[in-house]
Short mmCIF file of C-alpha atoms in Angstrom, two decimals:
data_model
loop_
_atom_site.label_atom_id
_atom_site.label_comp_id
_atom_site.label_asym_id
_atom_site.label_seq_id
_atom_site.Cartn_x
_atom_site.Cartn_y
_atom_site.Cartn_z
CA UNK L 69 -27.33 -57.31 55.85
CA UNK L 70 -29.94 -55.95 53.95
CA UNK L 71 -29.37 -52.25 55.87
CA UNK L 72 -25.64 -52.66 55.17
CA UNK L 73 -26.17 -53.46 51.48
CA UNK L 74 -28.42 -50.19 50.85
CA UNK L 75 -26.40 -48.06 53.50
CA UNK L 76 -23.34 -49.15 51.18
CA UNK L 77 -25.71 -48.29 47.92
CA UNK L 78 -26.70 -44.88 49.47
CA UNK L 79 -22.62 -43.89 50.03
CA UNK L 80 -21.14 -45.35 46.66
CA UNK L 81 -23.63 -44.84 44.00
CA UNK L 82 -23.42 -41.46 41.81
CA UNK L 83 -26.25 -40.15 43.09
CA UNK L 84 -24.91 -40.30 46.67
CA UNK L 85 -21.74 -39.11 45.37
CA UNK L 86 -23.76 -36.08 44.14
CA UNK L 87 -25.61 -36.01 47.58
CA UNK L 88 -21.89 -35.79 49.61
CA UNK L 89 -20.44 -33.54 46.70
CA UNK L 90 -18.34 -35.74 44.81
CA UNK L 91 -19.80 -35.17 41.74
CA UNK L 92 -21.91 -32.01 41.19
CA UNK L 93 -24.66 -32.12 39.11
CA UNK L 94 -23.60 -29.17 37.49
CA UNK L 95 -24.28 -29.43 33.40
CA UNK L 96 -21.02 -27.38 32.72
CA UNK L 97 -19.24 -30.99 34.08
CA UNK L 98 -19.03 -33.58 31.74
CA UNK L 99 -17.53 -37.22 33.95
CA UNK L 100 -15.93 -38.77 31.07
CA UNK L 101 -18.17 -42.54 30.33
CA UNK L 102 -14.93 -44.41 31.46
CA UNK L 103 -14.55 -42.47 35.03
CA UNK L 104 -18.56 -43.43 35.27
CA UNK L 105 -17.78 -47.06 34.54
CA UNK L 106 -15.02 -47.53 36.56
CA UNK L 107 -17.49 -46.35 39.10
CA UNK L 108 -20.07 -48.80 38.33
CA UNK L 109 -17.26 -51.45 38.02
CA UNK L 110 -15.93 -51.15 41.52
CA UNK L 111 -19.85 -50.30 42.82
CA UNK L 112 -20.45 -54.04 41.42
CA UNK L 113 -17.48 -55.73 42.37
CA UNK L 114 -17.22 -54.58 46.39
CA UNK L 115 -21.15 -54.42 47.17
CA UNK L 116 -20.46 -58.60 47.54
CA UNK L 117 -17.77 -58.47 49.66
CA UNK L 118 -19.21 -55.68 51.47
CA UNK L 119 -22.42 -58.11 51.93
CA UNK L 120 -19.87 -60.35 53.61
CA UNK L 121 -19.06 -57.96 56.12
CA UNK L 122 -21.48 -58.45 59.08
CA UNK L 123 -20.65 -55.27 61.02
CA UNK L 124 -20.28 -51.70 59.48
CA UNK L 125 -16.48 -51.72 60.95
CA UNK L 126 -14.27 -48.35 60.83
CA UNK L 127 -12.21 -50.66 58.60
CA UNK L 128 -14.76 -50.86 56.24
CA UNK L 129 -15.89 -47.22 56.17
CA UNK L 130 -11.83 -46.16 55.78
CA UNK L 131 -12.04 -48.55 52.70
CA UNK L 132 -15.45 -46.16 51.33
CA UNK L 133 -13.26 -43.48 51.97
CA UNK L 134 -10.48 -44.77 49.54
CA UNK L 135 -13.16 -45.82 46.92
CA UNK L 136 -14.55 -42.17 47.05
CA UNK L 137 -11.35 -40.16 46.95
CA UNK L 138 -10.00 -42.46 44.17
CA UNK L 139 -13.54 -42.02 42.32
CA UNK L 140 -12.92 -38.21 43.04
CA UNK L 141 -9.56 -38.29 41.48
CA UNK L 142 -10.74 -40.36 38.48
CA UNK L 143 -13.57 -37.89 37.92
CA UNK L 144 -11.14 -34.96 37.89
CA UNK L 145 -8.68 -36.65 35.22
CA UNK L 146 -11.52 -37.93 33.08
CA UNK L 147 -13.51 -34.42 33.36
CA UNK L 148 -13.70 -32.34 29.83
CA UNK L 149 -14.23 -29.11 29.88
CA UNK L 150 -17.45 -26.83 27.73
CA UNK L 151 -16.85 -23.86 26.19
CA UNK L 152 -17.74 -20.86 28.42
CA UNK L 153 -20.35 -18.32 27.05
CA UNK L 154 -20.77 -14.98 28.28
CA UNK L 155 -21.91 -11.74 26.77
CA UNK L 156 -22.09 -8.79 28.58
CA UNK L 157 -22.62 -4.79 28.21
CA UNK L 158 -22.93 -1.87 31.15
CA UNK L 159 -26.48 -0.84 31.84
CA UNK L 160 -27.94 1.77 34.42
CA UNK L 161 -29.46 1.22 38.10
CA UNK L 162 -32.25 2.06 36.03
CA UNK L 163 -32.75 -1.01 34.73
CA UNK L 164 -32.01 -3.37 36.64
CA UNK L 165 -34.08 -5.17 39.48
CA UNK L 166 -35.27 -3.09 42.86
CA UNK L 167 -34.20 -6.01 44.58
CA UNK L 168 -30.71 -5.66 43.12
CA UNK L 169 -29.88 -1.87 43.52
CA UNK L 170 -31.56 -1.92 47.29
CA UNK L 171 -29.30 -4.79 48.22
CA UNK L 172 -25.86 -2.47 46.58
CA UNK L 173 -26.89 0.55 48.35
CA UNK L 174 -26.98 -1.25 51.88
CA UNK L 175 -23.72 -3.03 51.18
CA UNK L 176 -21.72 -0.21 49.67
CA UNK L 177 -23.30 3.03 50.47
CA UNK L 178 -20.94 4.93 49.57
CA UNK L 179 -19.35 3.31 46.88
CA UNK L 180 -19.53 3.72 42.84
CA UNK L 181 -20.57 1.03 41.75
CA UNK L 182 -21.01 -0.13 37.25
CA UNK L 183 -23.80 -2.22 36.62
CA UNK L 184 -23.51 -4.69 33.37
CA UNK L 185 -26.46 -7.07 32.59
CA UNK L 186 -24.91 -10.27 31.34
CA UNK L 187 -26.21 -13.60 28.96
CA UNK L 188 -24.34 -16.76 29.86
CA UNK L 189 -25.33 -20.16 30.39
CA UNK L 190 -26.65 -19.98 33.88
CA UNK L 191 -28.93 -17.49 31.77
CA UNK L 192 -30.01 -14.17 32.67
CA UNK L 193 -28.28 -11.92 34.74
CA UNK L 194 -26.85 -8.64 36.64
CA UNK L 195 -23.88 -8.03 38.18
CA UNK L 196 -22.64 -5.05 40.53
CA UNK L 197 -18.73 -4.63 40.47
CA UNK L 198 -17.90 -2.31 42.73
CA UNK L 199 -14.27 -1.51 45.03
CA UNK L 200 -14.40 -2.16 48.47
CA UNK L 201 -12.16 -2.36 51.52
CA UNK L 202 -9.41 -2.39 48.85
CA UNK L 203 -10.63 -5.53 46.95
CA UNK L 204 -12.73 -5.57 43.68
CA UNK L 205 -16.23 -7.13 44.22
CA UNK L 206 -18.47 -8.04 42.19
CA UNK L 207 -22.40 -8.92 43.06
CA UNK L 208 -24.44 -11.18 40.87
CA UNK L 209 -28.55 -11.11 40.67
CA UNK L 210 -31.54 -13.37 38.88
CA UNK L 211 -33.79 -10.98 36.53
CA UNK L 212 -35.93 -10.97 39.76
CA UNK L 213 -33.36 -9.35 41.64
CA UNK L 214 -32.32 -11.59 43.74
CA UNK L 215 -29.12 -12.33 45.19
CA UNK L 216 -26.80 -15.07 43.37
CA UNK L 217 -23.47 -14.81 44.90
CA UNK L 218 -20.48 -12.02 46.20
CA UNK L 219 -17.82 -12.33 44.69
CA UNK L 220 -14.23 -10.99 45.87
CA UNK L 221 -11.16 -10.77 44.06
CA UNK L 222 -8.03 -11.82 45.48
CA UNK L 223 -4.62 -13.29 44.89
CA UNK L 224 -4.37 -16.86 45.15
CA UNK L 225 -1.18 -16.67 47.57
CA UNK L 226 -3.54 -15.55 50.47
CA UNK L 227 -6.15 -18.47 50.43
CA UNK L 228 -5.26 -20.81 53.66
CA UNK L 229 -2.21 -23.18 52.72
CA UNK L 230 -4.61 -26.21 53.06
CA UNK L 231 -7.12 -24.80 50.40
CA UNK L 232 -3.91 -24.10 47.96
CA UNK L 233 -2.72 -27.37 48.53
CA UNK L 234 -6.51 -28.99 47.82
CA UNK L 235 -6.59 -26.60 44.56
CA UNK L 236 -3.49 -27.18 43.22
CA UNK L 237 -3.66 -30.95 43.56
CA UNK L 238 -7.00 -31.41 42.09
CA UNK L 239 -5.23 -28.57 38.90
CA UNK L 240 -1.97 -30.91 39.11
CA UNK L 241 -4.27 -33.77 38.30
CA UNK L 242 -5.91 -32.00 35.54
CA UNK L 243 -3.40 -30.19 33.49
CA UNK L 244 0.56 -30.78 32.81
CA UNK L 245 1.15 -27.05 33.18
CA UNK L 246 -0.86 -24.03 34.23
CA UNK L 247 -0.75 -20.61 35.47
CA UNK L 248 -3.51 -18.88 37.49
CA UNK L 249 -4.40 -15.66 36.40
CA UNK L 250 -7.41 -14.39 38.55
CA UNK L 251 -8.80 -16.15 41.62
CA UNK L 252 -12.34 -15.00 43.22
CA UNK L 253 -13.93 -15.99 46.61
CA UNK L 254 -17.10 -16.66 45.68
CA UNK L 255 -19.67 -16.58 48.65
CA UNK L 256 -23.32 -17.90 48.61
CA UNK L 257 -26.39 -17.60 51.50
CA UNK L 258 -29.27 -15.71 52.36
CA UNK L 259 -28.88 -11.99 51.72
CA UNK L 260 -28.41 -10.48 55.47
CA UNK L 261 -25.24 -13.45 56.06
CA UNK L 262 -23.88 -11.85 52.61
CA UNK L 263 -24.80 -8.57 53.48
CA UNK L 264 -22.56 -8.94 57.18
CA UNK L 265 -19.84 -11.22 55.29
CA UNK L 266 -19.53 -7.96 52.78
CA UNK L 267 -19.40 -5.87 55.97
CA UNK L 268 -16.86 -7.90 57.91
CA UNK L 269 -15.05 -9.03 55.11
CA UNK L 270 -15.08 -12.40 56.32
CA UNK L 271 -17.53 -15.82 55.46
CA UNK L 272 -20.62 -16.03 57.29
CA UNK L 273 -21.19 -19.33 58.99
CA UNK L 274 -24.36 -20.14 57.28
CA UNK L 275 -22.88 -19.01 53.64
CA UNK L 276 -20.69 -21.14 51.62
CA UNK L 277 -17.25 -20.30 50.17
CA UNK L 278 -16.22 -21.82 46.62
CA UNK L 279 -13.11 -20.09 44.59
CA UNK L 280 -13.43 -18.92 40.82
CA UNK L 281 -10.01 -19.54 38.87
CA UNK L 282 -9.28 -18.19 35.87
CA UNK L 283 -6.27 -19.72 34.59
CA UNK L 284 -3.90 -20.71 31.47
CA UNK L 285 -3.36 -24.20 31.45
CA UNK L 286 -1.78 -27.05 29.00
CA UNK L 287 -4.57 -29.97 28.42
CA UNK L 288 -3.82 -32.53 25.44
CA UNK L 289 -0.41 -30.29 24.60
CA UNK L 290 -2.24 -27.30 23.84
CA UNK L 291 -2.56 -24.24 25.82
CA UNK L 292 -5.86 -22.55 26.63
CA UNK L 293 -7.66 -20.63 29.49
CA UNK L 294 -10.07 -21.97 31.47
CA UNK L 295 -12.39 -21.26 34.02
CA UNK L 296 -12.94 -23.48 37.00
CA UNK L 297 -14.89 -23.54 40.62
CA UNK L 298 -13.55 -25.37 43.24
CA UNK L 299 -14.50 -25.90 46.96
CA UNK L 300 -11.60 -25.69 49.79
CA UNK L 301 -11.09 -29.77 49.40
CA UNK L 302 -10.65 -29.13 45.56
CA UNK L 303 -13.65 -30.42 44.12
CA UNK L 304 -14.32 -29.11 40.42
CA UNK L 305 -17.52 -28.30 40.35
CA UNK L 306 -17.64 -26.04 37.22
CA UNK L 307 -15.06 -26.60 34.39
CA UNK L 308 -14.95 -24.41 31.43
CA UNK L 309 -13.16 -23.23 28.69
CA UNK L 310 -12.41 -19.81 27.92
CA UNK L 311 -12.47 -19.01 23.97
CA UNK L 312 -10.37 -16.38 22.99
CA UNK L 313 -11.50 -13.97 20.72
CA UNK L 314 -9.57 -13.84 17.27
CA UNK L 315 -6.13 -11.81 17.78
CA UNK L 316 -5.58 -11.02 14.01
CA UNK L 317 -6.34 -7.54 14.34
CA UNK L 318 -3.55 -7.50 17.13
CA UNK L 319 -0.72 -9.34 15.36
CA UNK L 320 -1.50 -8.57 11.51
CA UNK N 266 -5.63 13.24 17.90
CA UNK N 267 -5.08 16.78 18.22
CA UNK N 268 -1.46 16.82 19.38
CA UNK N 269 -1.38 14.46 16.50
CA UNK N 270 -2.42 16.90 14.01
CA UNK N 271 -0.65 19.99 15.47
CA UNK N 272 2.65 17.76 15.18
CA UNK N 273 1.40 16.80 11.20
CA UNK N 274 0.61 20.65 11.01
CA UNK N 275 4.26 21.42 11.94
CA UNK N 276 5.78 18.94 10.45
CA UNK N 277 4.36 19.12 7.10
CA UNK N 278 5.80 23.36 6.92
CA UNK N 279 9.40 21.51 6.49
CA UNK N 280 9.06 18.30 5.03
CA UNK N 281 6.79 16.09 2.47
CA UNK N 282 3.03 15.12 2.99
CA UNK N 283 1.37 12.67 1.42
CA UNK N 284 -2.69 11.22 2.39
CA UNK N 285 -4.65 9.06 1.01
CA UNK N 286 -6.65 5.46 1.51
CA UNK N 287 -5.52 2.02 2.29
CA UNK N 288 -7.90 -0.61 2.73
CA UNK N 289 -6.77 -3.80 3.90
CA UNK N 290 -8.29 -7.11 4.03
CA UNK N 291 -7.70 -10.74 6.16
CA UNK N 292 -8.29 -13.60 5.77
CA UNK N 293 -7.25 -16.05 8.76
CA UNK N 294 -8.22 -19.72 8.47
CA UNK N 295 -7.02 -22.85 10.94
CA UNK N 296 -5.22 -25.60 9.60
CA UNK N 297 -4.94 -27.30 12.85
CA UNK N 298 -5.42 -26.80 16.45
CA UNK N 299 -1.67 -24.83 16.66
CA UNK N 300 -1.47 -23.53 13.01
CA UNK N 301 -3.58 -20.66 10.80
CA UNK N 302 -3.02 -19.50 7.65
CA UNK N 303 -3.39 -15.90 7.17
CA UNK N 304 -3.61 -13.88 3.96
CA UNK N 305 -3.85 -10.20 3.18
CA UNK N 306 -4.66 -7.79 0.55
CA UNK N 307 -4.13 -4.13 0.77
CA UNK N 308 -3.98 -1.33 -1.46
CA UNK N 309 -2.79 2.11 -1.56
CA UNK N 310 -4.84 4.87 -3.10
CA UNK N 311 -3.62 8.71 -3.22
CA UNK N 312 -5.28 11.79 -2.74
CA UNK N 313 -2.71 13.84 -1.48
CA UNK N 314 0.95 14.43 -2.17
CA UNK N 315 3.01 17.96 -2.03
CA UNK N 316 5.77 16.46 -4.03
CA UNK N 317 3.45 16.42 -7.33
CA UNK N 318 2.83 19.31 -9.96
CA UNK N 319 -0.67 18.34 -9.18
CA UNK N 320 -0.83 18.39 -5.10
CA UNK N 321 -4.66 16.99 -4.98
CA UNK N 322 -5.07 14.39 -7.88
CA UNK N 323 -6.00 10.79 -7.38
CA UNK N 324 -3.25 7.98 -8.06
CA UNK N 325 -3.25 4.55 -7.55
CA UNK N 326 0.13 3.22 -5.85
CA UNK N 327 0.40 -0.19 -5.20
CA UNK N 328 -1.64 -3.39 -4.31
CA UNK N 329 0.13 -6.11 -1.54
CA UNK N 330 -0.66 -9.53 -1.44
CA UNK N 331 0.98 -11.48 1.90
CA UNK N 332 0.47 -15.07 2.95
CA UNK N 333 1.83 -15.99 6.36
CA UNK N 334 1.58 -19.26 8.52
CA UNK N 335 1.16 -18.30 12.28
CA UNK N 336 2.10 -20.99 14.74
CA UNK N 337 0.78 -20.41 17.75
CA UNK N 338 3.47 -21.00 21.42
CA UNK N 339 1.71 -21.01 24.58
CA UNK N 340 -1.19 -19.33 25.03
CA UNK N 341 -0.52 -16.06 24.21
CA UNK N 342 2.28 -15.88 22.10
CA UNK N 343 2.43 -16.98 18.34
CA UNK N 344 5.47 -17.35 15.53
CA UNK N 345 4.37 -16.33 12.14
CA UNK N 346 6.57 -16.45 8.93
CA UNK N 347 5.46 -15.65 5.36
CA UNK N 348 5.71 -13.88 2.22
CA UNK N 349 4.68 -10.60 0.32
CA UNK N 350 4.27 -9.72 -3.18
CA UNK N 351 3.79 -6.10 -4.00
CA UNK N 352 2.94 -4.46 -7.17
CA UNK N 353 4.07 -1.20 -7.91
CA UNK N 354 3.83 0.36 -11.07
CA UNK N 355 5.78 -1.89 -13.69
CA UNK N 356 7.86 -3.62 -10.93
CA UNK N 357 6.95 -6.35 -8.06
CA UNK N 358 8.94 -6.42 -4.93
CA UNK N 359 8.87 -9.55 -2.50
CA UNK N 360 9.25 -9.56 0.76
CA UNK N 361 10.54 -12.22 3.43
CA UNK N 362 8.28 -12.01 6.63
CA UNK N 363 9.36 -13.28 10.07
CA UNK N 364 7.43 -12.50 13.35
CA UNK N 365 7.02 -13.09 16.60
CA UNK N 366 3.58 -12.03 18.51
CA UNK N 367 1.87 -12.04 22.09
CA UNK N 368 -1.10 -11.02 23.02
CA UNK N 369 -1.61 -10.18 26.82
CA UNK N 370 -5.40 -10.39 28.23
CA UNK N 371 -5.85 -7.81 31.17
CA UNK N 372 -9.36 -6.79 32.76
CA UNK N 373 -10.72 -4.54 30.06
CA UNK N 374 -7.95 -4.45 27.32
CA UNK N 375 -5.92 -6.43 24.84
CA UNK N 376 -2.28 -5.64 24.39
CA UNK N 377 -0.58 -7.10 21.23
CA UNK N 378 3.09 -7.08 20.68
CA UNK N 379 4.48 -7.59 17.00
CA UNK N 380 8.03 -7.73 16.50
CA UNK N 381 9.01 -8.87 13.15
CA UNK N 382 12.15 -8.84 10.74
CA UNK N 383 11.72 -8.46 6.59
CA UNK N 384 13.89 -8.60 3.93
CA UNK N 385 12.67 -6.69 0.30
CA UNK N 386 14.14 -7.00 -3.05
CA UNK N 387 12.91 -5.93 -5.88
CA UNK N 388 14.96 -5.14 -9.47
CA UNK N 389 14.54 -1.39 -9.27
CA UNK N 390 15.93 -0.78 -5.62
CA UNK N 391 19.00 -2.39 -3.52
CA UNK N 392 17.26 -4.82 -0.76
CA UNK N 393 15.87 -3.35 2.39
CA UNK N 394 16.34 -5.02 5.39
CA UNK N 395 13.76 -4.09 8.64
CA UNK N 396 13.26 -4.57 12.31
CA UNK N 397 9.90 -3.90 13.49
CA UNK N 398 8.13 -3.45 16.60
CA UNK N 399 4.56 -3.01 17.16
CA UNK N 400 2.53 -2.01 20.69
CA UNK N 401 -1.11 -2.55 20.35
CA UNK N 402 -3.78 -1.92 22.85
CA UNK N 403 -8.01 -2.19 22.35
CA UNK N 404 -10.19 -1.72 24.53
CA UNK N 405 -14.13 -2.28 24.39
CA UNK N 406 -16.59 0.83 23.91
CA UNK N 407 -18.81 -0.68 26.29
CA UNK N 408 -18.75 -3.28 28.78
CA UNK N 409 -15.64 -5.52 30.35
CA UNK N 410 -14.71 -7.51 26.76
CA UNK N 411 -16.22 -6.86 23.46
CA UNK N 412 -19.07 -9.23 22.24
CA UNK N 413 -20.50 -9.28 18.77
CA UNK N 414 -22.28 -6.13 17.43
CA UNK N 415 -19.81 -4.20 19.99
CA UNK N 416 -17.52 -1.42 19.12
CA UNK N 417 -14.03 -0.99 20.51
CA UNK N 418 -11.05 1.40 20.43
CA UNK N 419 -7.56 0.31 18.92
CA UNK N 420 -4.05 2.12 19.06
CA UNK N 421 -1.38 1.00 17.86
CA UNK N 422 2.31 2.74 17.75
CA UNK N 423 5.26 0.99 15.38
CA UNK N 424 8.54 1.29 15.40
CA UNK N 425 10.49 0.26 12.56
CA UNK N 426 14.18 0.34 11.86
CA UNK N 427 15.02 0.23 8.04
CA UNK N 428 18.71 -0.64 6.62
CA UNK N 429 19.45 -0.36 2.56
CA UNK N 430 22.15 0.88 0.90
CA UNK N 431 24.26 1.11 3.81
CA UNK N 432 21.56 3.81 5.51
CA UNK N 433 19.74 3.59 8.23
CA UNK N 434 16.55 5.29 8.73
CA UNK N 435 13.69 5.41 11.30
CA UNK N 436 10.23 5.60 10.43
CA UNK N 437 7.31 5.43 13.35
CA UNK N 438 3.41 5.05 13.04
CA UNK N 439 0.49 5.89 15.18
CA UNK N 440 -2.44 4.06 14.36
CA UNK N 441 -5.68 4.88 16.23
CA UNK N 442 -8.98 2.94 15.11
CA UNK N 443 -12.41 2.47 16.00
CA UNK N 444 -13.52 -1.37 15.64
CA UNK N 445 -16.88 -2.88 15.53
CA UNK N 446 -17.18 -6.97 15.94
CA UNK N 447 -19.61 -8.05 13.45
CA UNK N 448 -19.72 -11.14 14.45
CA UNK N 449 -16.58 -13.71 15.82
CA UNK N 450 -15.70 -13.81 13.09
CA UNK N 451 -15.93 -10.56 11.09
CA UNK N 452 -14.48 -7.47 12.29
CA UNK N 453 -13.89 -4.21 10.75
CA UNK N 454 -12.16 -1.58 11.86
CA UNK N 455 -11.62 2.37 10.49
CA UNK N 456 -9.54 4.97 11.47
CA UNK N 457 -6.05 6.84 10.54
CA UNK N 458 -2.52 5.71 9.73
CA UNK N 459 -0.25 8.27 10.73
CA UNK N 460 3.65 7.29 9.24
CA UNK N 461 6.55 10.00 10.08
CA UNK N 462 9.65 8.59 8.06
CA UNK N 463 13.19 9.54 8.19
CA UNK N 464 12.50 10.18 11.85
CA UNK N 465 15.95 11.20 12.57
CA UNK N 466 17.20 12.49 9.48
CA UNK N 467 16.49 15.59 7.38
CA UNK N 468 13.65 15.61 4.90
CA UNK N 469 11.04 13.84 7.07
CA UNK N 470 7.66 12.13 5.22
CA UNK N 471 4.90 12.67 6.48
CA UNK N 472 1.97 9.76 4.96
CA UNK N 473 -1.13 10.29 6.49
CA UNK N 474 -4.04 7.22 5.61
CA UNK N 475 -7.15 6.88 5.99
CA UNK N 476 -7.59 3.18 6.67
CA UNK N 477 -10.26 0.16 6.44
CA UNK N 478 -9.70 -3.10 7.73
CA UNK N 479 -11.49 -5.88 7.25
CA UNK N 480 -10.69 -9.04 9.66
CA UNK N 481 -12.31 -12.10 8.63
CA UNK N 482 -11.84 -15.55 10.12
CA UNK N 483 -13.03 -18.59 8.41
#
């Protein structure tokens, strides 16, 4: 009983929702406090009837299942999202990590490739954009120069239909209108399974694969862009909001 | 800018050229989360004009003050209607103001389109109705988008169909600027104002300004 109760605990809580990645503990996501009480409510409410189950049954687990997608849903509808910050100017190889421009060279040889050094909220960085294969790529490293992430852009049209469908549900839930305007594979791993997944155009099995989105939506009756990360079951796991800079000097 | 002067070069052997400075000022404040108020002041100095006695000689023209609500549709696009007074000499004019904007956000640039309608009357001219349109691109100086303490290019070319008296003329601009963002919410931007009027008719003018705006949000 005892094993039940804290194998139950250890699945429902948030912090094994952030473990099985429900909830990402990501500060650009803000979980509304009602979607986090509504969690605790049903949490409370089913760990005694759960208690009452002697057996961990398949009926049981199905019913976890439920809990957790409707938990998922009512994290996506509650979610808010911050203000994204980003400032940005080109710099030379020059000056930016060894680690960096010795990682570029292997994966693109022969290729031009702009460095920018860029302040956001993740902090520090540098990124490598760069053409390749036909696709726009750009490469993202710490101050140390180490590798972040590959990104690749792409239209949205040629994810696999049962990413779309995952993506567009969990946007469906979020906004009453929206348009995407940019959409990025983003990869993630150890340097030599990015350096072959830039090679072969193609995921590694040891990296992971998340998708940037950059699109206008309608949130609240008002229009604005946003940026959002998603995995291929639509799980937000960065949500944020794209200020426009003033258009006066375009319209007056 | 040079095809731009060779044209003003030729142009000004068979018609009327005028140059001088026209700083302009806005101010842009939200009312709510769909609305801004915008207001303007601009004046017209002159340095320049072949149609004087006195071709060089400084003259002050005319000052404009405009107030326009802006109501923003969608994400890009906005409709903005208002009102200008203009002084000139002993007589003010006013002007009706009706526009319709969108700005599109590509990789590195900004494209704004203006298209607006206005109606002028003032007691010492018949009213002048016009139809406007107005490309605008800018671009950063450095980087993919420009942050504060960045410069940027602008150009913008206008179009602008004008009806009084039972005439109608055609008058086009070419408006190339360089822009530095102060801040978000200062900008300022200098460069020239290039106006060819009576674009299809004889006895073009030529108004060449040398222009400083000032963008300020509040």
């Amino acid at each position: 009983m005892l094993k039940l109760r804290k194998d139950f605990q250890r699945f429902v809580s948030p912090k094994a929702m952030l473990c099985h990645g429900i909830f990402k503990p990501h500060n650009e996501i803000l979980i509304h406090k009602l979607g986090l009480s509504i969690v605790k409510l049903m949490y409370n409410k089913l760990i005694p009837m759960q208690l009452k189950i002697k057996r961990y049954t398949i009926a049981s687990l199905l019913h976890i299942k439920t809990i957790i997608l409707i938990c998922n849903l009512l994290s996506i509808i509650t979610m808010t999202a911050q203000t994204k910050f980003e400032k940005e100017h080109r710099t030379k190889a020059e000056h930016v990590p060894v680690g960096a421009t010795a990682f570029i060279r292997q994966a693109f040889p022969d290729k031009k490739v702009k460095w920018y050094a860029e302040e956001s909220q993740d902090g520090r960085t540098y990124e490598a954009k760069t053409c390749y294969s036909k696709i726009k790529h750009s490469i993202e490293f710490d101050p140390a120069g180490r590798l972040i992430d590959v990104e690749r852009k792409v239209h949205f049209t040629s994810l696999k239909k049962h990413t779309q469908n995952h993506i567009t549900s969990a946007l469906d839930s979020l906004f009453e209108k929206y348009k995407i305007i940019k959409t990025q594979i983003q990869w993630k791993g150890n340097p030599e399974d990015l350096l072959q997944s830039i090679k072969k155009q193609e995921k590694n099995k040891l990296s992971y694969q998340r998708y940037e989105l950059v699109l206008k939506a309608k949130k609240d009756n008002a229009f604005k862009m946003y940026e959002m990360l998603l995995d291929s079951i639509g799980t937000v796991e960065k949500f944020l909001e794209i200020k426009q800079r003033p258009t006066d000097n375009l319209e007056f | 800018m040079f095809l731009l002067l060779m044209t003003t070069k030729y142009v000004i052997a068979q018609t009327s050229f005028s140059s001088g400075i026209l700083p302009r000022v806005r101010i842009s404040t939200k009312v709510s989360e769909k609305l801004k108020w915008v207001n303007g002041l601009e004046t017209r100095q002159l340095f320049i004009d072949d149609t004087r006695e006195e071709t060089l000689k400084y003259e002050y023209v005319l000052t404009d003050i405009s107030s326009l609500l802006s109501l923003k549709i969608g994400a890009y696009g906005a409709i903005n209607g208002g009102y200008l007074l203009r002084f000139e000499g002993d007589y003010i004019f006013h002007r009706a103001i009706q526009q319709f904007t969108l700005v599109q956000n590509y990789d590195r640039i900004r494209l704004g389109h203006r298209f607006v309608t206005d109606q002028t009357f003032g007691r010492s001219e018949s009213p002048e109705f016009r139809l406007r349109y107005r490309i605008a691109l800018e671009r950063p100086l450095s980087g993919n988008k420009v942050d504060p303490k960045e410069l940027y290019f602008k150009i913008s070319n206008e179009y602008l169909m004008k009806f009084q008296n039972s005439e109608t003329t055609f008058e086009t601009r070419i408006l190339p600027f360089i822009g530095y963002e102060i801040n978000k919410k200062n900008k300022v931007e200098l460069g020239l104002d290039y106006r060819l009027d009576n674009l299809l008719s004889s006895g073009q003018e030529n108004d060449l300004w040398l222009s400083i705006n000032w963008y300020y949000t509040l």
